Amino acid sequence: MRNLLLACCLTLLAGCTTMASRLNGSLTPPPGQAYAIVSLVGKAFDPDRATIGLAVSDAGGRVVAQNAASLITDTVFGEEGMSPVEGKLVLMTLPPGDYRVSGAWGHWSDDGVFGPDLRMRQFPLNAPFHLDAGETVYLGQVLVEMSFLPEVRLGDERRRDFGHMRRVWKVEDLSRVKVRPLAAPAATGH
């Protein structure tokens, strides 16, 4: 058990070190590109058996980025003293342009009468965002709730997520990060 715990800790640290070393203390995107940052988090009765994901589409509707998080291995740590949440702070490198978070999904297991019931739910989204060359934009949080009534909620958790960028990604200067939280377009009534 002790060896398993040590292996898990080393795996988590290796993943964190990889992002920190990749960024080398800066959130400046490569020339001609932009960074989009979104917090992909989830809640489930049994997080050990839950995975979440999201898809980003371009203006033509083509999926250009997908990310997934395991609620057993991925964590957003936040500022010192904050309670961590299950999920992942995602950094996407994209060319400048118009995009939308087009969907999210959850895959989890509930205890059923005859054993585990595997569940998967797709959540269509249409949360637009724009990126200019050279900019880094924080898009907020996509929360996939799988505990009671499955749903997706968009939100702004910049305090927690900026704390994660400082502590785990080792980026001290976040002054150039633009904050433009995702919002689903208002429904139009006829």
Coordinates of N, CA, C and O in Angstrom, one line a residue, residues 29-112:
P29 N 2.2 32.4 -25.4 CA 2.1 31.4 -26.4 C 3.2 31.5 -27.5 O 3.8 32.5 -27.6
P30 N 3.3 30.4 -28.2 CA 4.3 30.4 -29.3 C 3.9 31.5 -30.3 O 2.7 31.8 -30.4
P31 N 4.8 32.0 -31.1 CA 4.5 33.0 -32.1 C 3.3 32.6 -33.0 O 3.3 31.5 -33.5
G32 N 2.4 33.5 -33.2 CA 1.3 33.3 -34.1 C 0.2 32.4 -33.5 O -0.8 32.1 -34.2
Q33 N 0.3 32.1 -32.2 CA -0.7 31.2 -31.6 C -1.3 31.9 -30.4 O -0.9 33.0 -30.0
A34 N -2.2 31.3 -29.7 CA -2.8 31.8 -28.5 C -3.0 30.7 -27.5 O -3.1 29.5 -27.9
Y35 N -3.1 31.0 -26.2 CA -3.5 30.0 -25.2 C -4.9 30.2 -24.7 O -5.3 31.4 -24.5
A36 N -5.6 29.1 -24.5 CA -6.9 29.1 -23.9 C -6.8 28.2 -22.7 O -6.3 27.1 -22.8
I37 N -7.2 28.7 -21.5 CA -7.1 27.9 -20.3 C -8.5 27.7 -19.8 O -9.3 28.7 -19.6
V38 N -8.9 26.5 -19.5 CA -10.2 26.2 -18.9 C -10.0 25.1 -17.8 O -9.2 24.2 -17.9
S39 N -10.8 25.3 -16.8 CA -10.8 24.3 -15.7 C -11.9 23.3 -15.9 O -13.0 23.7 -15.9
L40 N -11.5 22.1 -16.1 CA -12.4 21.0 -16.4 C -12.5 20.2 -15.1 O -11.6 19.4 -14.7
V41 N -13.6 20.3 -14.4 CA -13.8 19.6 -13.1 C -15.1 18.9 -13.0 O -16.0 19.1 -13.8
G42 N -15.2 17.9 -12.1 CA -16.4 17.1 -12.0 C -16.7 16.7 -10.6 O -15.8 16.7 -9.7
K43 N -17.9 16.3 -10.4 CA -18.4 15.7 -9.1 C -19.1 14.5 -9.4 O -20.0 14.4 -10.3
A44 N -18.8 13.4 -8.6 CA -19.5 12.1 -8.8 C -19.5 11.4 -7.4 O -18.7 11.7 -6.6
F45 N -20.5 10.6 -7.2 CA -20.6 9.8 -6.0 C -19.3 9.0 -5.8 O -18.8 8.8 -4.7
D46 N -18.9 8.4 -6.9 CA -17.7 7.6 -6.8 C -16.7 8.1 -7.8 O -16.6 7.7 -9.0
P47 N -15.9 9.1 -7.4 CA -14.9 9.7 -8.3 C -13.8 8.7 -8.8 O -13.2 9.0 -9.9
D48 N -13.6 7.6 -8.1 CA -12.7 6.6 -8.6 C -13.0 6.0 -9.9 O -12.2 5.4 -10.6
R49 N -14.3 6.1 -10.2 CA -14.8 5.5 -11.5 C -15.5 6.5 -12.4 O -16.5 6.2 -13.0
A50 N -14.9 7.7 -12.5 CA -15.5 8.8 -13.3 C -14.5 9.5 -14.1 O -13.4 9.8 -13.6
T51 N -14.8 9.8 -15.3 CA -14.0 10.5 -16.3 C -14.9 11.6 -16.9 O -16.0 11.3 -17.2
I52 N -14.3 12.7 -17.2 CA -15.0 13.8 -17.8 C -14.2 14.4 -19.0 O -13.0 14.1 -19.1
G53 N -14.9 15.1 -19.9 CA -14.1 15.6 -21.1 C -14.9 16.8 -21.7 O -16.0 17.0 -21.3
L54 N -14.2 17.5 -22.6 CA -14.8 18.6 -23.3 C -14.3 18.6 -24.7 O -13.2 18.1 -25.0
A55 N -15.0 19.2 -25.6 CA -14.6 19.4 -27.0 C -14.7 20.9 -27.4 O -15.6 21.6 -26.9
V56 N -13.7 21.4 -28.1 CA -13.7 22.7 -28.6 C -13.7 22.6 -30.2 O -13.0 21.9 -30.8
S57 N -14.6 23.4 -30.7 CA -14.8 23.5 -32.2 C -14.5 24.8 -32.7 O -14.6 25.9 -32.0
D58 N -14.0 24.9 -34.0 CA -13.7 26.1 -34.7 C -15.0 26.7 -35.2 O -16.1 26.2 -35.1
A59 N -14.9 27.9 -35.9 CA -16.0 28.6 -36.5 C -16.8 27.7 -37.5 O -18.0 27.9 -37.7
G60 N -16.1 26.8 -38.2 CA -16.7 25.9 -39.1 C -17.4 24.7 -38.5 O -17.9 23.8 -39.2
G61 N -17.3 24.5 -37.2 CA -17.9 23.4 -36.5 C -17.0 22.1 -36.4 O -17.4 21.1 -35.9
R62 N -15.8 22.2 -36.8 CA -14.9 21.1 -36.8 C -14.2 21.1 -35.4 O -13.7 22.1 -34.9
V63 N -14.2 19.9 -34.7 CA -13.5 19.7 -33.4 C -12.0 19.9 -33.6 O -11.4 19.2 -34.4
V64 N -11.5 20.9 -32.9 CA -10.0 21.2 -33.0 C -9.2 20.8 -31.7 O -8.0 20.8 -31.8
A65 N -9.9 20.6 -30.6 CA -9.3 20.3 -29.4 C -10.2 19.5 -28.5 O -11.4 19.7 -28.5
Q66 N -9.7 18.4 -27.9 CA -10.4 17.6 -26.9 C -9.6 17.4 -25.7 O -8.3 17.2 -25.8
N67 N -10.1 17.4 -24.5 CA -9.4 17.1 -23.3 C -10.3 16.3 -22.4 O -11.5 16.4 -22.4
A68 N -9.6 15.5 -21.6 CA -10.3 14.6 -20.6 C -9.6 14.7 -19.3 O -8.4 15.0 -19.2
A69 N -10.3 14.4 -18.3 CA -9.8 14.4 -16.9 C -10.3 13.2 -16.2 O -11.5 12.9 -16.3
S70 N -9.5 12.5 -15.5 CA -9.9 11.4 -14.6 C -10.1 11.9 -13.2 O -9.2 12.6 -12.7
L71 N -11.2 11.7 -12.6 CA -11.4 12.2 -11.2 C -10.6 11.5 -10.2 O -10.6 11.9 -9.0
I72 N -10.0 10.4 -10.5 CA -9.1 9.7 -9.5 C -7.7 10.2 -9.6 O -7.0 10.2 -8.6
T73 N -7.2 10.7 -10.7 CA -5.8 11.1 -10.9 C -5.6 12.5 -11.1 O -4.5 13.0 -10.8
D74 N -6.6 13.3 -11.6 CA -6.3 14.7 -11.9 C -6.9 15.6 -10.8 O -8.0 15.3 -10.3
T75 N -6.2 16.7 -10.5 CA -6.6 17.6 -9.4 C -6.2 19.0 -9.8 O -5.1 19.3 -10.3
V76 N -7.1 19.9 -9.5 CA -6.8 21.3 -9.5 C -6.6 21.8 -8.1 O -7.5 21.7 -7.2
F77 N -5.4 22.2 -7.7 CA -5.0 22.4 -6.3 C -5.4 23.8 -5.8 O -5.6 24.0 -4.6
G78 N -5.4 24.8 -6.6 CA -5.7 26.2 -6.1 C -4.6 26.8 -5.3 O -3.5 26.4 -5.3
E79 N -5.0 27.9 -4.6 CA -4.1 28.6 -3.8 C -3.7 27.8 -2.5 O -4.4 26.9 -2.2
E80 N -2.6 28.1 -1.9 CA -2.2 27.5 -0.6 C -3.4 27.6 0.3 O -4.0 28.6 0.5
G81 N -3.8 26.5 0.9 CA -4.8 26.4 1.9 C -6.2 26.1 1.4 O -7.1 25.9 2.1
M82 N -6.3 26.2 0.0 CA -7.7 25.9 -0.6 C -7.8 24.4 -0.7 O -6.9 23.6 -0.8
S83 N -9.1 23.9 -0.6 CA -9.3 22.5 -0.8 C -9.2 22.2 -2.3 O -9.8 22.9 -3.2
P84 N -8.5 21.2 -2.7 CA -8.4 20.8 -4.1 C -9.7 20.3 -4.7 O -10.5 19.8 -3.9
V85 N -9.9 20.3 -6.0 CA -11.0 19.8 -6.6 C -10.6 18.7 -7.6 O -9.5 18.8 -8.2
E86 N -11.5 17.8 -7.9 CA -11.2 16.7 -8.9 C -11.4 17.3 -10.3 O -12.4 17.8 -10.6
G87 N -10.4 17.1 -11.1 CA -10.4 17.6 -12.5 C -9.0 18.1 -12.9 O -8.0 17.7 -12.3
K88 N -9.0 18.9 -13.9 CA -7.7 19.3 -14.5 C -7.8 20.7 -15.1 O -8.9 21.1 -15.6
L89 N -6.8 21.5 -14.9 CA -6.7 22.8 -15.5 C -6.0 22.6 -16.8 O -4.9 22.1 -16.9
V90 N -6.8 22.9 -17.9 CA -6.4 22.5 -19.3 C -5.8 23.8 -20.0 O -6.4 24.8 -19.9
L91 N -4.7 23.6 -20.6 CA -4.0 24.6 -21.4 C -4.1 24.2 -22.9 O -3.5 23.1 -23.2
M92 N -4.7 24.9 -23.7 CA -4.8 24.6 -25.1 C -4.1 25.7 -26.0 O -4.3 26.9 -25.8
T93 N -3.3 25.2 -26.9 CA -2.6 26.1 -27.8 C -3.4 26.1 -29.1 O -3.6 25.0 -29.8
L94 N -3.9 27.2 -29.6 CA -4.8 27.3 -30.7 C -4.4 28.5 -31.6 O -3.9 29.5 -31.1
P95 N -4.6 28.4 -32.9 CA -4.4 29.6 -33.7 C -5.4 30.7 -33.4 O -6.5 30.4 -32.9
P96 N -5.2 32.0 -33.7 CA -6.2 33.0 -33.4 C -7.4 32.7 -34.2 O -7.4 32.1 -35.3
G97 N -8.6 33.1 -33.6 CA -9.8 32.9 -34.3 C -11.0 32.7 -33.3 O -10.9 32.9 -32.1
D98 N -12.2 32.4 -33.9 CA -13.4 32.2 -33.1 C -13.6 30.7 -32.9 O -13.5 29.9 -33.8
Y99 N -13.9 30.4 -31.6 CA -14.1 29.0 -31.2 C -15.4 28.9 -30.3 O -15.9 29.9 -29.9
R100 N -15.7 27.7 -30.0 CA -16.7 27.5 -29.0 C -16.4 26.2 -28.3 O -15.9 25.2 -28.9
V101 N -16.7 26.1 -27.0 CA -16.7 24.8 -26.3 C -18.1 24.2 -26.7 O -19.1 24.7 -26.4
S102 N -18.0 23.2 -27.6 CA -19.2 22.7 -28.2 C -19.8 21.5 -27.4 O -21.0 21.2 -27.6
G103 N -19.1 21.0 -26.5 CA -19.7 19.9 -25.7 C -18.9 19.4 -24.6 O -17.7 19.7 -24.5
A104 N -19.5 18.8 -23.6 CA -18.8 18.1 -22.5 C -19.4 16.8 -22.3 O -20.5 16.5 -22.8
W105 N -18.8 15.9 -21.6 CA -19.3 14.6 -21.4 C -18.8 14.0 -20.0 O -17.8 14.5 -19.5
G106 N -19.6 13.1 -19.5 CA -19.2 12.4 -18.3 C -19.4 10.9 -18.5 O -20.3 10.5 -19.1
H107 N -18.5 10.2 -17.9 CA -18.6 8.7 -18.0 C -18.3 8.3 -16.5 O -17.3 8.6 -15.9
W108 N -19.3 7.6 -15.9 CA -19.2 7.2 -14.5 C -19.9 5.9 -14.3 O -20.6 5.4 -15.1
S109 N -19.7 5.4 -13.1 CA -20.4 4.2 -12.7 C -21.2 4.4 -11.4 O -20.7 5.0 -10.4
D110 N -22.4 3.9 -11.4 CA -23.2 4.0 -10.2 C -23.4 2.5 -9.7 O -23.4 1.6 -10.5
D111 N -23.7 2.4 -8.4 CA -24.0 1.0 -7.9 C -25.4 0.7 -8.2 O -26.3 1.4 -7.8
G112 N -25.6 -0.3 -8.9 CA -27.0 -0.8 -9.3 C -27.4 -2.0 -8.5 O -26.6 -2.6 -7.8

